[in-house]
Each structure stands twice: as structure tokens, then as C-alpha cells.
Amino acid sequence: MDSFSLHWLYPSAHFSGCHIWYQDVLEGAEPMELVTSRTSGNYGNAYVTIDGLKSGTKYNVTVRAVVGTTESLDDVLVQCITEMDNPTFLACTSATYSSFAISWTRPNAPLLGYTANLTLVDAIASRNRTVTTTNAAPQNETLVFYDAAADKEYRVALVANGLYSDSFPVEVTCATLTPPPENFQVVTATETSVQVSWRNQRTDSLAIGYRVWITRRHTGKSVVTRYVPTSSTDVTFNDLSPAVEYVISATSINRHNEGLEVTITAATRTDPPNALGVDDWTTDTISMSWIPSKAVLTAYNITYTGDGRGTSIQKSGDVDRCELTGLVPGTRYDIGVVAVSRLGRSITVSTTAVTDTDPPSSLRASVAAATWMLLEWTPPVANVHSYQLDISDEYDSAITVLRNFDANMVNIDRSTRTSPGKSTELPLSSTTTSTPVSDHTIHTTSLARTTESPGQKLQQFVEEVDISDLVRPEDILTVTSNINDIISADGDTNSPLPPSVLKSAADAVLDLADAMKGSQGASAENMGTIANAMVQTASIVVDMLPETPVKSTADSLSGSDVDINNMELSPKQQVDRLKKKKKEKENAQRETAESIVTSLDKVADTLLALQPANVAYRTTFNTERVAVAVVRSPANEDIQVHSGQIVANIPGREMKTQTNDVLDFKMSVFQKNPYSWAASTGGQNISSPVAFVTMKENDPGSRTEKRRLNMDFPFVPAQPRGQPPDPTPLDRATKQPGAVEGNGKVSNRENMTYHTFTVPEGNVVPVVHLNWWATEAIFHVYSAYGYLPTAEKYAEKRVVRVDGYEAWLKGTNFSISFTPNMTYHGGRLYVGVENIGAARSPRRSLVQSPDKEAALSLSVVGCSSWKDNMKQWALGDCDVKVDMKDAVASCKCHMTGSRIAVGTMTLPVPNSIDFINAFRNFRNLSDNSVVFSTVVSEYILYILILVLLDFQRIRASVKPVSQ
């Protein structure tokens, strides 16, 4: 590499040697000179080696023959190139999941650059393939390969490109990082151990093992490190400290490098106190002690229950004993101690103690006779079964009479209980009296039982139970069941409870939903049981909320609400007080509804939190009035959810690449609208069930995108005035214009009845309802916006007819509902009904006029969503489409946020009057005659009432003349 050899033949024997010059062709320095001498006997061949040269370099070599001291005039010129040297110390330096880098020491030869061939190494050598060829500049000694696959081996062949030749390839094998263990999660955590698990690596992974280590979160101090083979899928760390947060990390190791770490945080549970025992007790105190917990505690929660009442106190976390005071004598107490740390609560350790029975007091003989006496005393506080009376002769202590007297004989009004013990002996007072028996007063304490209402029971239960202290799933379930039993005790969920009581129940449900998140030992199974119970409780509370009528008179006060004879409050003060009470009632109903909706949303969040992050999940909870659906699904897949008569469809989000993004979907469906606490909300106009929907993706970038939500609601037609309820719709009752069968008439507008409706503009669909009695009637229905339709000019025409007597036999009208097939909606809609068939009715023998044979009404259907900033239902966020055949109203919503509440409303539209046409042809009231006559009659009646009221006012102002 740093030398070359010259060879030539001497032309004759007279030559004495050669003079040689050599020079780098790229350098301008003076050529190097070398003189050789011919040795004796060397007549033909000559060999000369020149060393100390640069590798991969071209040299010009000049050779001149020497004879004695004379040099030849002719030179021999030749060019020689030294051999290329190779890059050295080629090695892998760093790697990521999609790239890796190599480094080397450059050769001494002048370079044009480097060529690196990257080959993917397969387990089967025949499958090895060159992935890419990369060039590097001559001054580089490092090279990074991008766009590599994770957890793969690559062979790199590096060639130095010289000016005149290339070096031999130098190879090294590198690998990208192996991803950390997948689905790395905490399986169990006890007071002194934590177990983690992960999913096994794929079979073609380069991993040969895992490194798993645990450190304290706040100090960063490493506790222990474990190296496990790839066949293991879990590790348990023992001998940990209770109530301490730990950070557990894991990496994958292959033959070339160690991958990036994945970390999770786990906390050991708080250990309970040990050796809880009772040291001493009296009639009203109990002293106890315990061995403190090893965890760093903030407090001890001590609960004790006796005589049907529970009490909770809190002590500092550094104490090891406690004295309970103010107890009831002769009562058994169940005592529980819970250690509380910053990270949670321990399990409860329990013990039982019984306070001593207090003795009766003020024992005296109120009446004494020769052979008997009447004794009186003040009974003890403790619940007693009987008294033991010891009688002895004053002069002979050996004679003793023992008698047991039932406690009821002294009129102690108490519930019968098991006596926990005996009291101390009470001496008889030496004072005797001759008070008659009838004048005795026996001092007793009474625990009389009264019948409490469900509201009183619930209020007492909520005050006695601290829901924030509930940590075990079974405790949460018990409290939920108790609330459910209390509010449904009378078996009638429609019986009203005061708004304050309903609010207390809703607040309790919300607190229970918060307690679910922090419960210890929670599993998907027991959380599902709790969720089902909470849905039942929420259903009962919502059903008990008062209804807001469509035509609410709540905003007005009648004269009966004001007492004009009240001497303390003026009528204005009474009105102000009534308005204040009404506002308080509405606020209580609003807070109740919001608490119920929020609690069900939190219940769904807890269920989703218990599931693996990227695993599909679906569950539902249903009662007759409330349904909750919880779904976790890949974000790029379509979702369909059936819950509470509502079908929700969520189209998948289009993704260019495959991702692990998931969508969490929560829907609570209420048959009764909870957001209808006042007429101002507009909730009384919602005619369908309402759905509260929350959607959230784990990809932060997608949260700003609008989500499409399609919901199918059962279509509920509006009931027009004067029509029988539940009209039976007829299938195939309409058809498009064509040949009309049967006896027909030529329309001359004499048989046409017009109806005018003002249809609101916006996202609403008008629905026309037609009712009639004639069994063989044929109607032509013409519709148009902005002008009166005729048989010659109209926007839409429908032919309505039916054969048969089914509806008449059932005692109901013939009925048909349809939506006008017009692209434009909004403004004044004119509908003309023309009876062109035989108007024959089983109930009538004479032909009736058209307006008496057919009744037409119109309603509008829209999708209403809840506006939280205005506390009101309003149109605008969703488009509506009505399918009359399947009786479905579809709402297509574009969600700008993560939450939306949707319901459909079906409102009747009044039949307006065209006063200009009505008064222009006053003698002929064929147009809107019924409505016109009704309005005129109401106007006349209104004038008469005003006259009568004014007459009464004048009469009341005239005072009679006194005699």
C-alpha cells in the first residue's frame, strides 16, 4: 500500500547503475531521487522497490542509465499507482427505532468519497436483500442510515472510493432498537409488592431479554433491577415499602443494543395497623391501642357503630391509641380503624367492645306498709331487660331475697335488646314517704319510634354516611343500594319528593361516581355491578322530577296564590316570595338533573379506565327509563350503538396510515328529559327520548376535528287539536299523480279547502296530517310555498285514498301523515285539499261538505341540541330527516366539541288566517271558515268579559250609605 517495485533489463554489460526520480502527480514538490548501482554478475534483470509512499496515489517515475560518471541522454518514464488502503475501526455507534449510525477511521489515500451498501439480514440467508446504497463525502467518518425498520438487523459494506481505485469492502452488522415490552401494565399491588406484566414479543423479534427495574418516584433511588428472558411476561418486586410511589421501567435488549425504556407509575397500598385491641372501658368510654402502620400516614380514620348510629373521627397519623368518649352505656360497639396515607387508605381492621351498664339512680321507698313497700328509681341510660333486686334484713344479713323484675314493669319505654351486662349495686335511700301510688313520677328516657317519610330517611342517611371515605367496591354498592331502596320504598316512583331531597339523592349519586374512581381492588366485574345499580338509582331520581307542561303557567301567578287578608305581607311581598320559592325550586331541579347526567358520565369514565388502552370494549346498562352505553373502538372504524330506542352511528375517521388511535364513546339515554326544569329551557317541546353523547379520542391532533354523529330517534307525531289520540297510519295511502280511478270530478275550486301555515325557517321538516271519516273518499292534496295552489299550478300534488272499513270498525279516523316533497322549507305554506271521490261515511247518510269530511293539520320536526351557555334547547347543530315509513327521525350532527345532547321535537303549527281574503269576500267564508269563526267568537267573548269586569269594579267602588 505504501510501496511499489520497478523492474527492467540492462541493455549491456557496460552500465554501472541507474538514476531514478519519482514524484506524486498531484503535488508540485521536487521529485525524490534514488541512485542504484549495478552489482557484479547482474547482467540482465534489475529490481528496485520504493517504499514510504502514500497509498492509492499515482507517481511519475523517471529512470536514467549511468555508465561510470556519465548519464545517458534518454530517460525512461513510467507511472505507478500504490494500492488503496481500507477504512479501519468500522463500528455501530448509535441507533433509534428507524435509524442507526456507523463510524470509521478514514484511509490515508486521497479519496473521492465512500459507498455504503445496506443489506437487510434475514433469518434465512437466501432472503437477504440490499435495501439501499448511500454515498458519503471524503471528509466524513460517520454515516447515518434513515428509514430503517425497527427491530431489524442490517449488514453495512463500506467501500472507500479512491482517485484511481476503490478499497476492499469492510463490513459490520448493526441493528435498530427493539421496541420496549408492549401493554406494560401493573397487574397487582399489595402493601409490599408490585407485579407488572407485558405482552410477549413477536417471534421474529431480535430481543434476547428484558431489563426491568424499579425506583422510588420522589428520590429516584434505584431499588432493584431484574434481567429476564423473552419467555417471561411478568415480574414481581417484593420487599417494598407501603404507601410509596414507584416508577417501574423496562427495556428490550438485543445482541447489538438496548432499546428505549417504557415506564409506569405504581403505588403500594397502605398497610393497616396491627394488633388492634381494647385496653379499658367504662360506661361511656372505650380505650384502645394498636401497632402503627409502616407507611407514612396522614391520619387514622376511626369509625364506631352502636345503638343504630355510626360515628367517625380522625386522629393524627403518628398516634397508636385512642379513647372514644360520649358513648351509650351497656352498648355493643363495632370499631374500625383505617390508616390513611397520601396515596390511599388501608383495609379496615375491626374489633368489638361493650360499654359497662350504668346503674339506676335515686332508689327510694315511696310507700311502705307492714308487709310490702313500693320502690321507685330513675332508670339507667342503658337498654336493660330486667333488674335484679337484692333484699336483706337489716338485723340479719344472712337472709337475702333475690328477685328479677322485667324492665317493662317500671314503664321504661325502650326497644327490647340483649342486655350487655349488669350495673353496679345501687343502695336504697333511707328516706321513706307515704306518697300515694297514683302520684308517682318515674323518670325514664324514651326512644319512641316514628314513621319517617322517604325524604326524611334519605336526608338522615346522607348526613350519617361519609361517601368520600368509601374505598371498597362492596361499600359503594351497599350505599348505592340503600339510596335506591329508600327513594323507592313506597313502590311508586312517580310520587313526588321535595326538590331538596331529590337534589340530595343526585348529589349522593355524583359523590358515589367520584368514589368509584378511587376505590381499591376495583375490577371490571364489580364496577359493572355498581354501574348497573347507579343507573337504576338515576332512573328513579329522573322519573321523580316534576313535569314541565307544554303550556306552562308557572311564570304567572293566579289570584288564589295571594292572600289579600294577610296583615303581615303585602300582595307585592307575597308575589316576590312566591317568585323566589319558584326560582329556588327550579335551581334545585337543575342541579339535580346536571348531577345525574354528570354522574353517569363519570361512571362510564371509570369503566373505560379499567380497560386496556387499545382493546375494543362495549357494554350497556338498561332500565325501563334510562340506558347507558359505553364503547371503545378503533377511531378508523364505523361504530353503531343501540341504546334506549336510539341508534347512534359514528363514521370512522379516515387515516392515511395505520395507527392505534381509539375512540371512547359514551351515551346516556333518558326517556324523560332531565333538562326541562323550567319553561325557559324549551325542554317541554322535546317529544322523543334525549341522548347525552360524549366522544373522545386518544390522539390529541384529532380533538380539533369535527366529528359526525348520526342518530335515529323514534318519530312521535304531534297531536292536533280535536283529533282522537293515536291515529292509526295507513300504509300505501298516498301515491303520486296519475290516473284517478272511480267517480271523479273536474276541479273548479268549489270543492277545494285551503289551509295556511307559517313554517319556521331552519333545520325543520314539515309533516302534514290528514284525518277523515268517509270510507271511499278520494282527496287531491296540493302544496306550495308563497301562493295558493290550484289543480293547474302547484309545487306538489298527492292523491289520497283508502278502501275498506278497518279504521271505522276500530272506531278511529282514517289517518295519513306525509312530508311535502319540496326542496324549499320555510315561510307561508298553502295546502289545498280537494275531495273528488264519493264522500260516503258509515255514520252519515248525507254527503257532507269537504271541510267537515277531512281535517288537516301540520307539525314541524326538528333536531334540538342543548346549549349549555344559554341553558336552553335550540335548533341549529343538527339536520333532520323524517322517514314516515319506518317512523324514524334521523339527526345528522356535526360535533364541534366532545359533548352534545340531542332530542327531537314535533310541534304543531297553527292554521293561520288570511284576513285580507276573508274580509274581501265576507259573505263567503269557505276559506278558513272554522278558524275565522273561532277567532271572531273568542274576540267577542273577550269584549264581554272586559265589560263584566269593569262593571264589577265600578260596583265595588260605590260604598253604601249608612243608616
PDB file of N, CA, C and O in Angstrom, residues 217-238:
ATOM      1  N   ARG A 217     -40.172   7.105  43.193  1.00  0.00           N
ATOM      2  CA  ARG A 217     -40.516   8.206  42.308  1.00  0.00           C
ATOM      3  C   ARG A 217     -39.935   9.527  42.782  1.00  0.00           C
ATOM      4  O   ARG A 217     -39.408  10.304  41.983  1.00  0.00           O
ATOM      5  N   HIS A 218     -40.001   9.809  44.071  1.00  0.00           N
ATOM      6  CA  HIS A 218     -39.628  11.131  44.562  1.00  0.00           C
ATOM      7  C   HIS A 218     -38.124  11.275  44.762  1.00  0.00           C
ATOM      8  O   HIS A 218     -37.587  12.373  44.679  1.00  0.00           O
ATOM      9  N   THR A 219     -37.430  10.192  45.015  1.00  0.00           N
ATOM     10  CA  THR A 219     -35.987  10.270  45.232  1.00  0.00           C
ATOM     11  C   THR A 219     -35.189   9.808  44.026  1.00  0.00           C
ATOM     12  O   THR A 219     -34.023  10.159  43.884  1.00  0.00           O
ATOM     13  N   GLY A 220     -35.778   9.021  43.153  1.00  0.00           N
ATOM     14  CA  GLY A 220     -35.049   8.483  42.010  1.00  0.00           C
ATOM     15  C   GLY A 220     -34.086   7.374  42.376  1.00  0.00           C
ATOM     16  O   GLY A 220     -33.316   6.906  41.522  1.00  0.00           O
ATOM     17  N   LYS A 221     -34.122   6.928  43.603  1.00  0.00           N
ATOM     18  CA  LYS A 221     -33.208   5.885  44.047  1.00  0.00           C
ATOM     19  C   LYS A 221     -33.650   4.536  43.506  1.00  0.00           C
ATOM     20  O   LYS A 221     -34.796   4.140  43.641  1.00  0.00           O
ATOM     21  N   SER A 222     -32.685   3.842  42.874  1.00  0.00           N
ATOM     22  CA  SER A 222     -32.997   2.536  42.310  1.00  0.00           C
ATOM     23  C   SER A 222     -33.122   1.501  43.429  1.00  0.00           C
ATOM     24  O   SER A 222     -32.312   1.475  44.372  1.00  0.00           O
ATOM     25  N   VAL A 223     -34.129   0.666  43.323  1.00  0.00           N
ATOM     26  CA  VAL A 223     -34.368  -0.344  44.347  1.00  0.00           C
ATOM     27  C   VAL A 223     -33.793  -1.686  43.918  1.00  0.00           C
ATOM     28  O   VAL A 223     -33.005  -2.298  44.630  1.00  0.00           O
ATOM     29  N   VAL A 224     -34.180  -2.156  42.748  1.00  0.00           N
ATOM     30  CA  VAL A 224     -33.682  -3.447  42.271  1.00  0.00           C
ATOM     31  C   VAL A 224     -33.859  -3.490  40.756  1.00  0.00           C
ATOM     32  O   VAL A 224     -34.739  -2.835  40.200  1.00  0.00           O
ATOM     33  N   THR A 225     -32.971  -4.257  40.087  1.00  0.00           N
ATOM     34  CA  THR A 225     -33.028  -4.446  38.645  1.00  0.00           C
ATOM     35  C   THR A 225     -33.083  -5.934  38.349  1.00  0.00           C
ATOM     36  O   THR A 225     -32.345  -6.727  38.951  1.00  0.00           O
ATOM     37  N   ARG A 226     -33.954  -6.303  37.423  1.00  0.00           N
ATOM     38  CA  ARG A 226     -34.108  -7.703  37.042  1.00  0.00           C
ATOM     39  C   ARG A 226     -33.853  -7.852  35.538  1.00  0.00           C
ATOM     40  O   ARG A 226     -34.319  -7.031  34.737  1.00  0.00           O
ATOM     41  N   TYR A 227     -33.097  -8.924  35.174  1.00  0.00           N
ATOM     42  CA  TYR A 227     -32.910  -9.303  33.777  1.00  0.00           C
ATOM     43  C   TYR A 227     -33.665 -10.607  33.558  1.00  0.00           C
ATOM     44  O   TYR A 227     -33.415 -11.601  34.238  1.00  0.00           O
ATOM     45  N   VAL A 228     -34.608 -10.584  32.620  1.00  0.00           N
ATOM     46  CA  VAL A 228     -35.451 -11.759  32.404  1.00  0.00           C
ATOM     47  C   VAL A 228     -35.421 -12.119  30.931  1.00  0.00           C
ATOM     48  O   VAL A 228     -35.217 -11.258  30.058  1.00  0.00           O
ATOM     49  N   PRO A 229     -35.600 -13.402  30.602  1.00  0.00           N
ATOM     50  CA  PRO A 229     -35.613 -13.821  29.192  1.00  0.00           C
ATOM     51  C   PRO A 229     -36.912 -13.394  28.512  1.00  0.00           C
ATOM     52  O   PRO A 229     -37.890 -13.003  29.161  1.00  0.00           O
ATOM     53  N   THR A 230     -36.915 -13.533  27.198  1.00  0.00           N
ATOM     54  CA  THR A 230     -38.105 -13.131  26.432  1.00  0.00           C
ATOM     55  C   THR A 230     -39.280 -14.066  26.663  1.00  0.00           C
ATOM     56  O   THR A 230     -40.411 -13.724  26.325  1.00  0.00           O
ATOM     57  N   SER A 231     -39.046 -15.221  27.237  1.00  0.00           N
ATOM     58  CA  SER A 231     -40.156 -16.135  27.525  1.00  0.00           C
ATOM     59  C   SER A 231     -40.986 -15.673  28.713  1.00  0.00           C
ATOM     60  O   SER A 231     -42.109 -16.135  28.911  1.00  0.00           O
ATOM     61  N   SER A 232     -40.459 -14.755  29.522  1.00  0.00           N
ATOM     62  CA  SER A 232     -41.194 -14.250  30.685  1.00  0.00           C
ATOM     63  C   SER A 232     -42.099 -13.098  30.258  1.00  0.00           C
ATOM     64  O   SER A 232     -41.747 -12.299  29.385  1.00  0.00           O
ATOM     65  N   THR A 233     -43.257 -13.020  30.899  1.00  0.00           N
ATOM     66  CA  THR A 233     -44.205 -11.936  30.618  1.00  0.00           C
ATOM     67  C   THR A 233     -44.614 -11.180  31.875  1.00  0.00           C
ATOM     68  O   THR A 233     -45.532 -10.360  31.810  1.00  0.00           O
ATOM     69  N   ASP A 234     -43.971 -11.419  33.000  1.00  0.00           N
ATOM     70  CA  ASP A 234     -44.298 -10.660  34.210  1.00  0.00           C
ATOM     71  C   ASP A 234     -43.133 -10.736  35.175  1.00  0.00           C
ATOM     72  O   ASP A 234     -42.305 -11.645  35.109  1.00  0.00           O
ATOM     73  N   VAL A 235     -43.091  -9.757  36.065  1.00  0.00           N
ATOM     74  CA  VAL A 235     -42.066  -9.680  37.117  1.00  0.00           C
ATOM     75  C   VAL A 235     -42.741  -9.153  38.366  1.00  0.00           C
ATOM     76  O   VAL A 235     -43.583  -8.244  38.294  1.00  0.00           O
ATOM     77  N   THR A 236     -42.379  -9.712  39.504  1.00  0.00           N
ATOM     78  CA  THR A 236     -42.903  -9.253  40.793  1.00  0.00           C
ATOM     79  C   THR A 236     -41.760  -8.705  41.635  1.00  0.00           C
ATOM     80  O   THR A 236     -40.731  -9.379  41.815  1.00  0.00           O
ATOM     81  N   PHE A 237     -41.938  -7.484  42.118  1.00  0.00           N
ATOM     82  CA  PHE A 237     -40.958  -6.855  43.009  1.00  0.00           C
ATOM     83  C   PHE A 237     -41.504  -6.948  44.432  1.00  0.00           C
ATOM     84  O   PHE A 237     -42.585  -6.444  44.728  1.00  0.00           O
ATOM     85  N   ASN A 238     -40.759  -7.610  45.275  1.00  0.00           N
ATOM     86  CA  ASN A 238     -41.167  -7.814  46.669  1.00  0.00           C
ATOM     87  C   ASN A 238     -40.339  -6.936  47.602  1.00  0.00           C
ATOM     88  O   ASN A 238     -39.421  -6.227  47.177  1.00  0.00           O
TER      89      ASN A 238
END
